[in-house]
mmCIF file of C-alpha atoms in Angstrom:
data_model
loop_
_atom_site.group_PDB
_atom_site.id
_atom_site.type_symbol
_atom_site.label_atom_id
_atom_site.label_comp_id
_atom_site.label_asym_id
_atom_site.label_seq_id
_atom_site.Cartn_x
_atom_site.Cartn_y
_atom_site.Cartn_z
ATOM 1 C CA UNK A 1 22.083 30.436 -80.306
ATOM 2 C CA UNK A 2 19.552 28.081 -81.919
ATOM 3 C CA UNK A 3 18.953 30.487 -84.800
ATOM 4 C CA UNK A 4 22.722 30.822 -85.391
ATOM 5 C CA UNK A 5 23.036 27.022 -85.442
ATOM 6 C CA UNK A 6 20.271 26.587 -87.978
ATOM 7 C CA UNK A 7 21.480 29.371 -90.281
ATOM 8 C CA UNK A 8 25.088 28.192 -90.133
ATOM 9 C CA UNK A 9 24.135 24.579 -90.727
ATOM 10 C CA UNK A 10 21.956 25.419 -93.705
ATOM 11 C CA UNK A 11 24.524 27.804 -95.177
ATOM 12 C CA UNK A 12 27.591 25.564 -94.987
ATOM 13 C CA UNK A 13 26.585 21.927 -95.128
ATOM 14 C CA UNK A 14 22.858 21.227 -95.340
ATOM 15 C CA UNK A 15 23.082 17.919 -97.194
ATOM 16 C CA UNK A 16 25.754 16.400 -95.017
ATOM 17 C CA UNK A 17 24.093 17.686 -91.860
ATOM 18 C CA UNK A 18 20.736 16.178 -92.771
ATOM 19 C CA UNK A 19 22.412 12.812 -93.341
ATOM 20 C CA UNK A 20 23.932 13.032 -89.844
ATOM 21 C CA UNK A 21 20.467 13.619 -88.386
ATOM 22 C CA UNK A 22 18.855 10.568 -90.000
ATOM 23 C CA UNK A 23 17.932 8.194 -87.227
ATOM 24 C CA UNK A 24 20.037 5.072 -87.722
ATOM 25 C CA UNK A 25 19.514 1.725 -86.077
ATOM 26 C CA UNK A 26 21.106 2.630 -82.756
ATOM 27 C CA UNK A 27 23.095 0.002 -80.916
ATOM 28 C CA UNK A 28 21.764 -0.411 -77.378
ATOM 29 C CA UNK A 29 25.072 -1.826 -76.183
ATOM 30 C CA UNK A 30 26.860 1.345 -77.353
ATOM 31 C CA UNK A 31 24.230 3.557 -75.718
ATOM 32 C CA UNK A 32 24.475 1.562 -72.481
ATOM 33 C CA UNK A 33 28.261 1.875 -72.355
ATOM 34 C CA UNK A 34 28.087 5.565 -73.210
ATOM 35 C CA UNK A 35 25.554 6.281 -70.470
ATOM 36 C CA UNK A 36 27.517 4.222 -67.933
ATOM 37 C CA UNK A 37 30.775 6.062 -68.654
ATOM 38 C CA UNK A 38 29.032 9.450 -68.602
ATOM 39 C CA UNK A 39 27.282 8.635 -65.328
ATOM 40 C CA UNK A 40 30.614 7.888 -63.653
ATOM 41 C CA UNK A 41 32.118 11.018 -65.206
ATOM 42 C CA UNK A 42 29.263 13.288 -64.086
ATOM 43 C CA UNK A 43 29.508 11.971 -60.530
ATOM 44 C CA UNK A 44 33.268 12.597 -60.553
ATOM 45 C CA UNK A 45 32.800 16.105 -61.962
ATOM 46 C CA UNK A 46 30.030 16.852 -59.467
ATOM 47 C CA UNK A 47 32.163 15.979 -56.447
ATOM 48 C CA UNK A 48 35.323 17.606 -57.788
ATOM 49 C CA UNK A 49 33.292 20.733 -58.502
ATOM 50 C CA UNK A 50 31.977 20.676 -54.950
ATOM 51 C CA UNK A 51 35.487 20.283 -53.540
ATOM 52 C CA UNK A 52 36.870 23.086 -55.681
ATOM 53 C CA UNK A 53 34.103 25.604 -55.097
ATOM 54 C CA UNK A 54 32.887 24.845 -51.590
ATOM 55 C CA UNK A 55 36.072 23.668 -49.913
ATOM 56 C CA UNK A 56 38.812 25.493 -51.792
ATOM 57 C CA UNK A 57 37.107 28.768 -52.777
ATOM 58 C CA UNK A 58 34.485 28.641 -50.002
ATOM 59 C CA UNK A 59 31.661 29.451 -52.419
ATOM 60 C CA UNK A 60 28.383 28.106 -51.087
ATOM 61 C CA UNK A 61 25.925 26.121 -53.122
ATOM 62 C CA UNK A 62 23.538 29.086 -53.287
ATOM 63 C CA UNK A 63 23.453 29.113 -57.037
ATOM 64 C CA UNK A 64 22.300 26.427 -59.382
ATOM 65 C CA UNK A 65 20.645 25.746 -62.660
ATOM 66 C CA UNK A 66 17.094 25.348 -61.348
ATOM 67 C CA UNK A 67 17.218 28.591 -59.360
ATOM 68 C CA UNK A 68 17.737 30.419 -62.659
ATOM 69 C CA UNK A 69 14.320 29.195 -63.826
ATOM 70 C CA UNK A 70 12.375 30.019 -60.645
ATOM 71 C CA UNK A 71 10.152 32.505 -62.541
ATOM 72 C CA UNK A 72 8.736 29.706 -64.694
ATOM 73 C CA UNK A 73 5.603 27.849 -63.638
ATOM 74 C CA UNK A 74 7.578 24.627 -63.417
ATOM 75 C CA UNK A 75 11.248 25.494 -62.825
ATOM 76 C CA UNK A 76 12.445 21.883 -63.029
ATOM 77 C CA UNK A 77 10.773 21.290 -66.398
ATOM 78 C CA UNK A 78 12.023 24.631 -67.750
ATOM 79 C CA UNK A 79 15.534 23.830 -66.528
ATOM 80 C CA UNK A 80 15.391 20.379 -68.112
ATOM 81 C CA UNK A 81 14.315 21.843 -71.458
ATOM 82 C CA UNK A 82 16.760 24.765 -71.528
ATOM 83 C CA UNK A 83 19.750 23.071 -69.895
ATOM 84 C CA UNK A 84 19.446 19.481 -71.111
ATOM 85 C CA UNK A 85 17.176 19.015 -74.136
ATOM 86 C CA UNK A 86 17.799 22.096 -76.292
ATOM 87 C CA UNK A 87 21.589 22.200 -75.768
ATOM 88 C CA UNK A 88 21.889 18.475 -76.504
ATOM 89 C CA UNK A 89 20.326 19.049 -79.893
ATOM 90 C CA UNK A 90 21.571 22.485 -80.931
ATOM 91 C CA UNK A 91 25.113 22.274 -79.546
ATOM 92 C CA UNK A 92 25.669 18.871 -81.124
ATOM 93 C CA UNK A 93 24.263 20.014 -84.465
ATOM 94 C CA UNK A 94 26.569 23.021 -84.349
ATOM 95 C CA UNK A 95 29.793 21.504 -82.969
ATOM 96 C CA UNK A 96 29.655 17.844 -84.053
ATOM 97 C CA UNK A 97 27.648 18.664 -87.168
ATOM 98 C CA UNK A 98 28.453 21.972 -88.859
ATOM 99 C CA UNK A 99 31.798 22.811 -87.206
ATOM 100 C CA UNK A 100 32.976 19.219 -87.491
ATOM 101 C CA UNK A 101 32.167 19.166 -91.216
ATOM 102 C CA UNK A 102 33.822 22.539 -91.865
ATOM 103 C CA UNK A 103 36.933 21.697 -89.857
ATOM 104 C CA UNK A 104 37.267 18.264 -91.432
ATOM 105 C CA UNK A 105 37.521 19.933 -94.860
ATOM 106 C CA UNK A 106 40.913 21.390 -93.850
ATOM 107 C CA UNK A 107 42.125 19.093 -91.056
ATOM 108 C CA UNK A 108 42.457 15.399 -90.368
ATOM 109 C CA UNK A 109 39.967 13.447 -88.290
ATOM 110 C CA UNK A 110 41.891 13.581 -84.983
ATOM 111 C CA UNK A 111 42.568 17.306 -85.377
ATOM 112 C CA UNK A 112 38.897 17.884 -86.190
ATOM 113 C CA UNK A 113 37.773 16.075 -83.039
ATOM 114 C CA UNK A 114 40.270 18.019 -80.897
ATOM 115 C CA UNK A 115 39.516 21.434 -82.451
ATOM 116 C CA UNK A 116 35.733 21.076 -82.207
ATOM 117 C CA UNK A 117 36.064 19.789 -78.634
ATOM 118 C CA UNK A 118 38.152 22.796 -77.627
ATOM 119 C CA UNK A 119 35.669 25.167 -79.292
ATOM 120 C CA UNK A 120 32.774 23.399 -77.544
ATOM 121 C CA UNK A 121 34.372 23.661 -74.114
ATOM 122 C CA UNK A 122 35.562 27.265 -74.562
ATOM 123 C CA UNK A 123 32.080 28.303 -75.705
ATOM 124 C CA UNK A 124 30.823 27.633 -72.177
ATOM 125 C CA UNK A 125 32.879 30.652 -71.041
ATOM 126 C CA UNK A 126 34.447 29.476 -67.794
ATOM 127 C CA UNK A 127 37.839 27.922 -67.178
ATOM 128 C CA UNK A 128 36.364 25.245 -64.957
ATOM 129 C CA UNK A 129 33.890 24.323 -67.718
ATOM 130 C CA UNK A 130 36.779 23.872 -70.142
ATOM 131 C CA UNK A 131 38.329 21.347 -67.781
ATOM 132 C CA UNK A 132 35.068 19.381 -67.384
ATOM 133 C CA UNK A 133 33.766 19.699 -70.928
ATOM 134 C CA UNK A 134 36.870 19.031 -73.000
ATOM 135 C CA UNK A 135 36.841 15.275 -72.213
ATOM 136 C CA UNK A 136 33.101 15.150 -72.941
ATOM 137 C CA UNK A 137 33.669 16.978 -76.240
ATOM 138 C CA UNK A 138 36.381 14.511 -77.199
ATOM 139 C CA UNK A 139 34.061 11.593 -76.453
ATOM 140 C CA UNK A 140 31.196 13.184 -78.406
ATOM 141 C CA UNK A 141 33.525 13.897 -81.320
ATOM 142 C CA UNK A 142 34.761 10.316 -81.290
ATOM 143 C CA UNK A 143 31.174 9.006 -81.256
ATOM 144 C CA UNK A 144 30.255 11.270 -84.175
ATOM 145 C CA UNK A 145 33.270 10.133 -86.191
ATOM 146 C CA UNK A 146 32.960 6.451 -85.287
ATOM 147 C CA UNK A 147 29.238 6.068 -85.984
ATOM 148 C CA UNK A 148 28.846 8.832 -88.612
ATOM 149 C CA UNK A 149 25.768 10.342 -87.003
ATOM 150 C CA UNK A 150 24.926 12.819 -84.262
ATOM 151 C CA UNK A 151 22.558 10.637 -82.279
ATOM 152 C CA UNK A 152 25.018 9.051 -79.856
ATOM 153 C CA UNK A 153 26.534 12.469 -79.097
ATOM 154 C CA UNK A 154 23.068 13.994 -78.625
ATOM 155 C CA UNK A 155 21.938 11.141 -76.357
ATOM 156 C CA UNK A 156 25.152 11.425 -74.334
ATOM 157 C CA UNK A 157 24.840 15.211 -74.098
ATOM 158 C CA UNK A 158 21.208 14.936 -72.964
ATOM 159 C CA UNK A 159 22.192 12.343 -70.360
ATOM 160 C CA UNK A 160 25.182 14.357 -69.124
ATOM 161 C CA UNK A 161 23.179 17.558 -68.645
ATOM 162 C CA UNK A 162 20.168 15.711 -67.199
ATOM 163 C CA UNK A 163 22.344 14.043 -64.565
ATOM 164 C CA UNK A 164 23.785 17.402 -63.562
ATOM 165 C CA UNK A 165 20.238 18.686 -63.005
ATOM 166 C CA UNK A 166 19.257 15.508 -61.162
ATOM 167 C CA UNK A 167 22.247 15.777 -58.819
ATOM 168 C CA UNK A 168 21.227 19.355 -58.086
ATOM 169 C CA UNK A 169 17.668 18.267 -57.313
ATOM 170 C CA UNK A 170 18.623 15.407 -54.994
ATOM 171 C CA UNK A 171 21.498 17.410 -53.466
ATOM 172 C CA UNK A 172 23.965 14.545 -53.258
#
């Protein structure tokens, strides 16, 4: 996926994408609010997910992200890199960078945010993920449009995925 992101980004909008990746002076107040909102949202999603899968469908918590990396020397670190760090960068570059730029050429700003958010959530390939990830995609799209960079979306994405891993580790 990372190779596809890089090739697509360089082919369709390299100049604009590079400007989105310049590190601006980030506003700590904005980051704090973003992380607070996402923390509440992840906790809500975590417990709703538990209710849906364990109580409604009676699927036990036998699977998880970290278990998928048990063959690595440090499964938690591998999980953090492959589930939180790399997706936060590459998915945001692709969806809020390249796809956002391409879509915005033919659609208005609101439509662009909605379309890229739907694509982002559908890309995760499960119906339940669409329900959880569409609101996150809308927030990330708003942050990208509002602040004209990818950094707030990447920080939020990293935080969101990291909290999911943390909740799995502490088994709340």
